[in-house]
CSV table of C-alpha atoms in Angstrom, one decimal:
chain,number,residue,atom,x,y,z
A,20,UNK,CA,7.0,0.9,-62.8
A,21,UNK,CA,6.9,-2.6,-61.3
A,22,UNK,CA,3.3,-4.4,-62.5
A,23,UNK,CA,1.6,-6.9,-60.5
A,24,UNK,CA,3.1,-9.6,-62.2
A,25,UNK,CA,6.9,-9.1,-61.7
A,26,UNK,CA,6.0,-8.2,-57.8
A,27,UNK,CA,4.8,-11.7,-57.8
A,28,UNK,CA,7.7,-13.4,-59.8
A,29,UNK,CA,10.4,-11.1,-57.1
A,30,UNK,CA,8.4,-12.4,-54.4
A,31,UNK,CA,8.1,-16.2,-55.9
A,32,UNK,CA,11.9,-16.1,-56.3
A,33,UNK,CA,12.4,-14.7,-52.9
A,34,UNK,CA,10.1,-17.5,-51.4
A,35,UNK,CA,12.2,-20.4,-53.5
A,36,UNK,CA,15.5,-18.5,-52.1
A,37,UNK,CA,13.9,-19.0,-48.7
A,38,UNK,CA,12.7,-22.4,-49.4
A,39,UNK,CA,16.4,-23.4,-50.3
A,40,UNK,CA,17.7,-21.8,-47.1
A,41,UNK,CA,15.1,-23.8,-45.3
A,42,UNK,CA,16.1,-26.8,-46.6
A,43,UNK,CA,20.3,-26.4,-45.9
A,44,UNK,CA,19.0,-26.0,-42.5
A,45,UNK,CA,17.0,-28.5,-41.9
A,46,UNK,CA,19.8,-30.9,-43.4
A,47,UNK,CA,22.1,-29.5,-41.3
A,48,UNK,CA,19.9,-29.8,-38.4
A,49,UNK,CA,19.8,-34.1,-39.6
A,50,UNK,CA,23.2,-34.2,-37.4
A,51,UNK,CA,22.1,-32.6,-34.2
A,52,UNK,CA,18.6,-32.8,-34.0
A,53,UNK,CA,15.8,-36.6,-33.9
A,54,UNK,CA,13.9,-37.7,-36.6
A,55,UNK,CA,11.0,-36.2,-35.7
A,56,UNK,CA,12.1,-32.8,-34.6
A,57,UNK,CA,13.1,-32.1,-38.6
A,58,UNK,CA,10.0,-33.7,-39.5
A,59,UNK,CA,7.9,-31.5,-37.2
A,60,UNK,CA,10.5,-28.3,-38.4
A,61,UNK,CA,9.5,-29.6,-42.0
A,62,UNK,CA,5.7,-29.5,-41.6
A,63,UNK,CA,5.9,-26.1,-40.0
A,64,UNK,CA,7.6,-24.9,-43.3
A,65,UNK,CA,5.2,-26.9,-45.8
A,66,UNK,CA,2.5,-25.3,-43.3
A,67,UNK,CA,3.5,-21.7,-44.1
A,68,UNK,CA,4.5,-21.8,-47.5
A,69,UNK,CA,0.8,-23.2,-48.4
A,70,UNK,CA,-0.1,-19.8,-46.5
A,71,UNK,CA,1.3,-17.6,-48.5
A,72,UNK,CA,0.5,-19.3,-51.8
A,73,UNK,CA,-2.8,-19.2,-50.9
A,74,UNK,CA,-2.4,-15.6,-49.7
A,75,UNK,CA,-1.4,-14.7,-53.3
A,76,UNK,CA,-4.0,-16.1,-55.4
A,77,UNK,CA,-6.7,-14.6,-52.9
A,78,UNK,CA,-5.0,-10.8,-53.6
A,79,UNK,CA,-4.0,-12.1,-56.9
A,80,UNK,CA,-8.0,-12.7,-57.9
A,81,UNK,CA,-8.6,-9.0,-55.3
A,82,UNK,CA,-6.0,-6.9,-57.7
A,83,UNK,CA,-7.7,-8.1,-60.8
A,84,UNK,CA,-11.3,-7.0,-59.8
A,85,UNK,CA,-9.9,-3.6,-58.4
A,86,UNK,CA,-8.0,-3.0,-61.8
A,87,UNK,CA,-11.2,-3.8,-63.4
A,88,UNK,CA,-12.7,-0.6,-61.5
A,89,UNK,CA,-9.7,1.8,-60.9
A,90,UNK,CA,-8.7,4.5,-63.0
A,91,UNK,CA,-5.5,5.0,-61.8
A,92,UNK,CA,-3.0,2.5,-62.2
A,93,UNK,CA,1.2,1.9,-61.4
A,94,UNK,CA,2.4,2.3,-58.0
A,95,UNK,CA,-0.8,2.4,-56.2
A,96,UNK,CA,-1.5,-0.7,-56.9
A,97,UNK,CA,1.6,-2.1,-56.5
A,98,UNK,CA,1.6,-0.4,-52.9
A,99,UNK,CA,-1.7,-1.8,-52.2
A,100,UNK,CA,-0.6,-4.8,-53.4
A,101,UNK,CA,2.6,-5.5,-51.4
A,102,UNK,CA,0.7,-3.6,-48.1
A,103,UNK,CA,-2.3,-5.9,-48.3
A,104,UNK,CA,0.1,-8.7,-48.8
A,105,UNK,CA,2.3,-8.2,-45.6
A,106,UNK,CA,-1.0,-8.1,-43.5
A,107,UNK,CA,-2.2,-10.5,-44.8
A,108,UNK,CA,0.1,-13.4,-44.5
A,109,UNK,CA,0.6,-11.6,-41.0
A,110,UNK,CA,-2.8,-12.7,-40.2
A,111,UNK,CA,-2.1,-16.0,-41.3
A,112,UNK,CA,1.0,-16.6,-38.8
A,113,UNK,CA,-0.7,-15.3,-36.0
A,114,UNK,CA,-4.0,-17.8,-36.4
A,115,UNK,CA,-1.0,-20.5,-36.9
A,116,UNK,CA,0.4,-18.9,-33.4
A,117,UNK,CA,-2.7,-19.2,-31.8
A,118,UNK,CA,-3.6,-22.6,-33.3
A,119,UNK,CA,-0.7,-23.9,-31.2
A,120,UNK,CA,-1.0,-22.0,-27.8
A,121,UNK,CA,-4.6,-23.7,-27.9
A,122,UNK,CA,-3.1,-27.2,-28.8
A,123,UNK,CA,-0.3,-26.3,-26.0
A,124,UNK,CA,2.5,-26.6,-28.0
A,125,UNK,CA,3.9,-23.4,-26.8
A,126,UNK,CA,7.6,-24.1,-28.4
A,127,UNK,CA,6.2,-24.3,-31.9
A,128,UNK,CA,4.2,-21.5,-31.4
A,129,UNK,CA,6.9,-19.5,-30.0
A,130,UNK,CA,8.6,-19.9,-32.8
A,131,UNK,CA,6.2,-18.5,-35.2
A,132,UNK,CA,6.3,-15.4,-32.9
A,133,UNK,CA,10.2,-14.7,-33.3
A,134,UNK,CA,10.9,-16.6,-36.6
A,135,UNK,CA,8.2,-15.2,-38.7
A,136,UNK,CA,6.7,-12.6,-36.9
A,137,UNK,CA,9.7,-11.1,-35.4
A,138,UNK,CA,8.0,-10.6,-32.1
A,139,UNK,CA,10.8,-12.0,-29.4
A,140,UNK,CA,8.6,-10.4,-26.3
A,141,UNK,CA,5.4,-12.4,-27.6
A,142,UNK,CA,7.9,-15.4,-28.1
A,143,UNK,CA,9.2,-15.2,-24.6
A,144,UNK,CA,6.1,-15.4,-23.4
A,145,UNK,CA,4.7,-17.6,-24.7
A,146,UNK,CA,7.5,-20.0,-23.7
A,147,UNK,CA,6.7,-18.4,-20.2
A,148,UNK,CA,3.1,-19.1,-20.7
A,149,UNK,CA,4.2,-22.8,-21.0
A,150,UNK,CA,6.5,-23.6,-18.7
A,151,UNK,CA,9.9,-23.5,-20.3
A,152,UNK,CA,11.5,-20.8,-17.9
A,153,UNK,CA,14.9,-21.2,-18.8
A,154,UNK,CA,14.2,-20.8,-22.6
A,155,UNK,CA,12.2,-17.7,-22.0
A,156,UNK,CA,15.0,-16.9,-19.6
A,157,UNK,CA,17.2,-16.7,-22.2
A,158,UNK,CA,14.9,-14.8,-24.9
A,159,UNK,CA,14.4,-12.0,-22.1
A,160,UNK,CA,18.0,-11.7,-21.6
A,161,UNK,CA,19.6,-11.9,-25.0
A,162,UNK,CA,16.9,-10.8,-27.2
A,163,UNK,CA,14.9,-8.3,-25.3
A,164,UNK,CA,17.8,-6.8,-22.7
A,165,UNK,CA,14.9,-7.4,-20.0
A,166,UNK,CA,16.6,-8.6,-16.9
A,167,UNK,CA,13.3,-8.4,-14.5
A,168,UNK,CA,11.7,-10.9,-16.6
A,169,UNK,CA,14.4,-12.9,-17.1
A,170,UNK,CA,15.4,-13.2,-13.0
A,171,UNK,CA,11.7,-14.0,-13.0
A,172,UNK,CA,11.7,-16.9,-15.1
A,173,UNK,CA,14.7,-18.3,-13.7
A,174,UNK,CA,13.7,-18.3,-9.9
A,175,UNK,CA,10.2,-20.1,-11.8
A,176,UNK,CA,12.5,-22.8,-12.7
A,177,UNK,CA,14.2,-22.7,-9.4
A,178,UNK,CA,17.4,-21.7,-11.5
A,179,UNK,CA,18.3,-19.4,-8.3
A,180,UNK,CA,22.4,-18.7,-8.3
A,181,UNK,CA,21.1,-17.2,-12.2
A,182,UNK,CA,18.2,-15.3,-10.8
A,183,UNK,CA,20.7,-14.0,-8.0
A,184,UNK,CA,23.4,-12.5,-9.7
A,185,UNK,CA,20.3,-11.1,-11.9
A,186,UNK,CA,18.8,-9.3,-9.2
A,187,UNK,CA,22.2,-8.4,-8.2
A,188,UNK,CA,23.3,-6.6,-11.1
A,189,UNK,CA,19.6,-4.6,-10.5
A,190,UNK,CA,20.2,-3.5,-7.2
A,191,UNK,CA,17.6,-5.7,-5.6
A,192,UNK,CA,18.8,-6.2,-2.3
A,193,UNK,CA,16.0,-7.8,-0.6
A,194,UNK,CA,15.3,-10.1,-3.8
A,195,UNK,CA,18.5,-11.2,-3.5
A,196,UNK,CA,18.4,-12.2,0.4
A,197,UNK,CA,14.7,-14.2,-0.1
A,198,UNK,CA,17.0,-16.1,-2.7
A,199,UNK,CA,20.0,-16.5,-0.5
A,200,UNK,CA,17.2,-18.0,2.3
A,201,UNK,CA,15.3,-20.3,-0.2
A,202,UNK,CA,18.5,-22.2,-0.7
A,203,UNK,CA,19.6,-21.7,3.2
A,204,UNK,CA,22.3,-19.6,2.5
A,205,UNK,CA,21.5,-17.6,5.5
A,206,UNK,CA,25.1,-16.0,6.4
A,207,UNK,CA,24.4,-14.2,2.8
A,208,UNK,CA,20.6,-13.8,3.2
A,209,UNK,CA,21.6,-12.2,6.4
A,210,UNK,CA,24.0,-10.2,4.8
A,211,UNK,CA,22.0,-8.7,2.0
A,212,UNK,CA,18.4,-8.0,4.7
A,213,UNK,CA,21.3,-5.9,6.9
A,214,UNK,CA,21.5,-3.8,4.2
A,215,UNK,CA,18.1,-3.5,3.3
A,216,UNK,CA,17.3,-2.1,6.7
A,217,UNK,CA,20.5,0.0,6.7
A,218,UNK,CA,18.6,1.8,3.3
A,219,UNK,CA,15.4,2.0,5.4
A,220,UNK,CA,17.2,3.4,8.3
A,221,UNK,CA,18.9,6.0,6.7
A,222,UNK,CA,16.0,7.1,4.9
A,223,UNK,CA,14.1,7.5,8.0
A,224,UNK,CA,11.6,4.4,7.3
A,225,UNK,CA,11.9,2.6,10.8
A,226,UNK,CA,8.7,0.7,10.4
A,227,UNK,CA,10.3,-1.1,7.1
A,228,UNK,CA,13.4,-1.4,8.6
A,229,UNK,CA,11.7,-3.5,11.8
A,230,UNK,CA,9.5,-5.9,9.8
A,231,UNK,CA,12.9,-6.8,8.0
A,232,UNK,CA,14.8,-7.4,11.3
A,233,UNK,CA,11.4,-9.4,12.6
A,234,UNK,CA,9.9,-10.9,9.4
A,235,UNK,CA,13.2,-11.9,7.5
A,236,UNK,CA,15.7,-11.6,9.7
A,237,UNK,CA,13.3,-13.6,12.4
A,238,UNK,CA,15.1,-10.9,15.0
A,239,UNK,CA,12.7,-9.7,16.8
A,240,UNK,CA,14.4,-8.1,20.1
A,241,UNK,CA,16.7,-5.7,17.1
A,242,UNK,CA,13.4,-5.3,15.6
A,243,UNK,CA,11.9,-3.7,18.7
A,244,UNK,CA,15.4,-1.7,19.3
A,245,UNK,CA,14.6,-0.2,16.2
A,246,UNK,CA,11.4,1.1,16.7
A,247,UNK,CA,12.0,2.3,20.7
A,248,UNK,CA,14.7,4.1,18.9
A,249,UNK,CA,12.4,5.5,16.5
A,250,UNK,CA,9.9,6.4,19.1
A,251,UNK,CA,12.4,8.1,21.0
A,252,UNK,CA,13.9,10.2,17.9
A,253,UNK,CA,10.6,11.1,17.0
A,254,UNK,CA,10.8,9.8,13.8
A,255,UNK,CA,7.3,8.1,13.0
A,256,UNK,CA,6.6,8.3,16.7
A,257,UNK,CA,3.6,6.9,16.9
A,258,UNK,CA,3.5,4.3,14.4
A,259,UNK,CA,7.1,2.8,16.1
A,260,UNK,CA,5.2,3.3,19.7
A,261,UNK,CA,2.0,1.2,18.9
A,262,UNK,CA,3.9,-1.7,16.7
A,263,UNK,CA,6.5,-1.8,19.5
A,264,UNK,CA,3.3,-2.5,22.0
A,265,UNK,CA,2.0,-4.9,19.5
A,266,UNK,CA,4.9,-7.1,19.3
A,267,UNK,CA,5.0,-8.2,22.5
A,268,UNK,CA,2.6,-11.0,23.0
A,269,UNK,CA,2.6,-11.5,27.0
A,270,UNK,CA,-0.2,-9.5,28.5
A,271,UNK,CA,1.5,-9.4,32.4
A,272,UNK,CA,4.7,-8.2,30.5
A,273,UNK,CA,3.0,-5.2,28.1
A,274,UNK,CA,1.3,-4.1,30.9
A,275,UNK,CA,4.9,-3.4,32.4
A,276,UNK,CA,6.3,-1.8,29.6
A,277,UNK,CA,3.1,0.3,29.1
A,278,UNK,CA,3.8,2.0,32.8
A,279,UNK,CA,8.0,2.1,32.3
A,280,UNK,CA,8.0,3.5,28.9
A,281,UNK,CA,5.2,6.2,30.2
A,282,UNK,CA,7.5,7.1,33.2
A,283,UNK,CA,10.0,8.1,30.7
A,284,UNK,CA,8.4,10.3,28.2
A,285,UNK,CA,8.3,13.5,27.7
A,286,UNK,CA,5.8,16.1,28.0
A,287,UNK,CA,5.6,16.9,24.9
A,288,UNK,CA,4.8,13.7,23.7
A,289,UNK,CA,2.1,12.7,26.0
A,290,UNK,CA,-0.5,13.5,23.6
A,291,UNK,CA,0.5,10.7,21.4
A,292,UNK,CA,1.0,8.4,24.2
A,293,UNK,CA,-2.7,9.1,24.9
A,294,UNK,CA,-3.3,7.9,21.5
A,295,UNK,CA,-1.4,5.0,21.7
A,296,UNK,CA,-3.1,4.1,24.7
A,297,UNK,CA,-6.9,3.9,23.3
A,298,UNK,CA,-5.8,0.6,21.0
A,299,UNK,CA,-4.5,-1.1,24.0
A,300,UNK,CA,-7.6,-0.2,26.3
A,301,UNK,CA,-9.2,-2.6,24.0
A,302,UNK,CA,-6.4,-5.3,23.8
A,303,UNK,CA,-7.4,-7.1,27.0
A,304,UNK,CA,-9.5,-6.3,29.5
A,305,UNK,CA,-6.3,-7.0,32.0
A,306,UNK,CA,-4.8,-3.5,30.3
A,307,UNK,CA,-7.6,-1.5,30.9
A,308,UNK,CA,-6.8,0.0,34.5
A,309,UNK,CA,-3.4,0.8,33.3
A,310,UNK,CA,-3.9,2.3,30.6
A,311,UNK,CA,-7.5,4.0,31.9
A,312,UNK,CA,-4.7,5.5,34.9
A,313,UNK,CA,-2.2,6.5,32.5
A,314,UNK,CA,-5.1,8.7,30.2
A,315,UNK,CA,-6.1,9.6,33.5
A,316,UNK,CA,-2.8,11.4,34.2
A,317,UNK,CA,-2.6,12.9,31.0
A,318,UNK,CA,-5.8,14.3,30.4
A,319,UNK,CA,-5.6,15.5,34.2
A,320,UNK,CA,-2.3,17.3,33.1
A,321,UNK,CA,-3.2,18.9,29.5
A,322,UNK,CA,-7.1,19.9,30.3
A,323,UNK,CA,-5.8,23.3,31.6
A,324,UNK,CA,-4.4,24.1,28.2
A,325,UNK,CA,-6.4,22.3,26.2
A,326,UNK,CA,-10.2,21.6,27.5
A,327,UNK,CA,-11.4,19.4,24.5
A,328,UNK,CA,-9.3,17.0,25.8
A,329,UNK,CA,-11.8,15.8,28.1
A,330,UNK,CA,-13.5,13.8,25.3
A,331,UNK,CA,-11.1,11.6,25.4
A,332,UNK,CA,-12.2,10.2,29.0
A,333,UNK,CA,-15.4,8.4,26.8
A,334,UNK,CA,-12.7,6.1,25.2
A,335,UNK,CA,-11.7,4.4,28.4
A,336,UNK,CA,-15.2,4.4,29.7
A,337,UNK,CA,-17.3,3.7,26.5
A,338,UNK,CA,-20.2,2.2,28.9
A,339,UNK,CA,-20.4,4.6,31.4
A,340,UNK,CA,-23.0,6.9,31.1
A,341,UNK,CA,-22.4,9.4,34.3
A,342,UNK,CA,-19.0,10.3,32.6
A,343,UNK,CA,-20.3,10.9,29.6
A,344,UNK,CA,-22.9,13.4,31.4
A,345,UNK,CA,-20.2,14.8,33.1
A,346,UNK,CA,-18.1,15.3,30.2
A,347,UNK,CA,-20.9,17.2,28.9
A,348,UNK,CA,-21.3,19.9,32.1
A,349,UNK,CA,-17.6,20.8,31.9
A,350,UNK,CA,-17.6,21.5,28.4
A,351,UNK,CA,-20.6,23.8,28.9
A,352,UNK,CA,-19.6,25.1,32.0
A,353,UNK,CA,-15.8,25.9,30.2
A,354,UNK,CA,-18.0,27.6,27.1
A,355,UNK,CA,-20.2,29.5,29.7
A,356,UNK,CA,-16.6,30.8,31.1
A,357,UNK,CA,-15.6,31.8,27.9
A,358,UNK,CA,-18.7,33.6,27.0
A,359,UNK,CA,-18.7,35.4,30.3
């Protein structure tokens, strides 16, 4: 069974094996690298190996006291020993992590994450955190498999045929035609937002597939194709039907298409054109008769059928009093029919 002692010798020897390693590189590292970069590589080395030697006489002093007290002795220790050890110099790097994220020398600290700590996701970060996108890029990417983050970094440093054929390979149509437009590629920005509404379209989603013709795509007149066509396929009806209205900005010409596209719906759908009409009552007050006629009409021709309709009359005559009162008769004088 391994004493205390011996695991200290392994572990010197290891740390003078390291040490020698450490040192071929950094000669090495004399032909491709400044003066001070080795230096600076140098006193990160001298930094860490006073860390652990000061880790081991602090458990080396701990072991002594505890042997003093235990009974039982061999492996425990040992496993107490090399445990406490690990976590502790552990500790130790991530202080010296943190000690250089607050002097903002993110590279450095980086470093200590995937060097010592083996931690390439706090690594990447960190060069994130910083500002060095295409180094984090590249951690994300090789390291960690992660192309989200790494498509991230690489639109952050403006890096955008890399951050393309990222969101490429991941299916990210849209992402890929807001990238095609930052760099005025529009033929292909075009080209990828086509498809993108061609998705939403097929998976009956016209509202989506209008704000990419109108918002992206700055095409509004396909945009409001879209949602007529979704209006009159009942697909969303109402929702297609009242942003239709609300993209057209000319009060004389709404007011048209209000009355046309009343003239050609069907019965069945009345109800929701009632609906539609309550938000553009309160549009303008140049809308109001039109739309107070068409409710009119409807309500005139459902009441039959359905008598609660009548309350809808109080939203296209909120300040009239006498049709409120009126409103209020028929619905008794209805419930008195019932009755009798």
């Amino acid at each position: 069974m391994m004493n205390k002692q011996k695991f200290i010798d392994k572990f010197m020897a290891a740390f003078v094996l390291l040490a020698m390693f450490k040192i071929i590189g950094i000669v090495a590292q004399l032909f491709h690298e400044s003066f001070w970069s080795v230096v600076g590589t140098l006193v990160l080395f001298l930094i860490i190996a006073f860390i652990i030697l000061m880790v081991i006489a602090s458990l080396k002093d701990k072991e002594q006291n505890e042997r003093n007290s235990k009974r039982k002795g061999g492996a425990g220790g040992n496993f107490y020993l090399e445990t406490s050890l690990f976590d502790r110099i552990r500790s130790k790097y991530e202080e010296l992590a943190e000690k250089y994220i607050a002097e903002k020398d993110y590279k450095k600290a980086a470093k200590v994450y995937m060097n010592l700590l083996q931690d390439h996701y706090r690594g990447a970060k960190t060069l994130e955190e910083g500002g060095f996108y295409n180094e984090a890029a590249v951690i994300y990417l090789k390291k960690l498999k992660n192309k989200s983050d790494a498509a991230v970094c690489y639109e952050k440093a403006k890096q955008y045929k890399k951050a393309i054929e990222l969101y490429k390979e991941m299916d990210q149509k849209e992402k890929v035609g807001d990238l095609y437009k930052e760099i005025n590629d529009l033929p292909n920005a075009h080209t990828y937002y086509q498809m993108v509404a061609d998705d939403y379209i097929n998976n009956h989603q016209i509202i989506k597939a209008a704000l990419i013709y109108r918002k992206k795509m700055e095409k509004t007149e396909e945009a409001q194709k879209i949602l007529l066509k979704g209006w009159q396929e009942d697909k969303d009806a109402f929702n297609c039907l009242h942003i239709y209205f609300a993209n057209i900005f000319e009060i004389e010409k709404l007011g048209i298409e209000i009355r046309d596209l009343y003239e050609k719906t069907p019965a069945y759908k009345k109800l929701i054109y009632l609906d539609a009409m309550k938000y553009e009552f309160k549009k303008d007050p140049k809308l109001q008769p039109i739309t107070r006629s068409i409710a009119y009409e409807i309500i005139a021709e459902k009441v039959g059928t359905r008598s609660e309709i009548v309350n809808e009359l109080k939203h296209f005559n909120p300040d009239d009093e006498v049709i409120l009162k009126d409103i209020s008769r028929f619905k008794t004088s209805r419930n008195k029919m019932f009755r009798n």
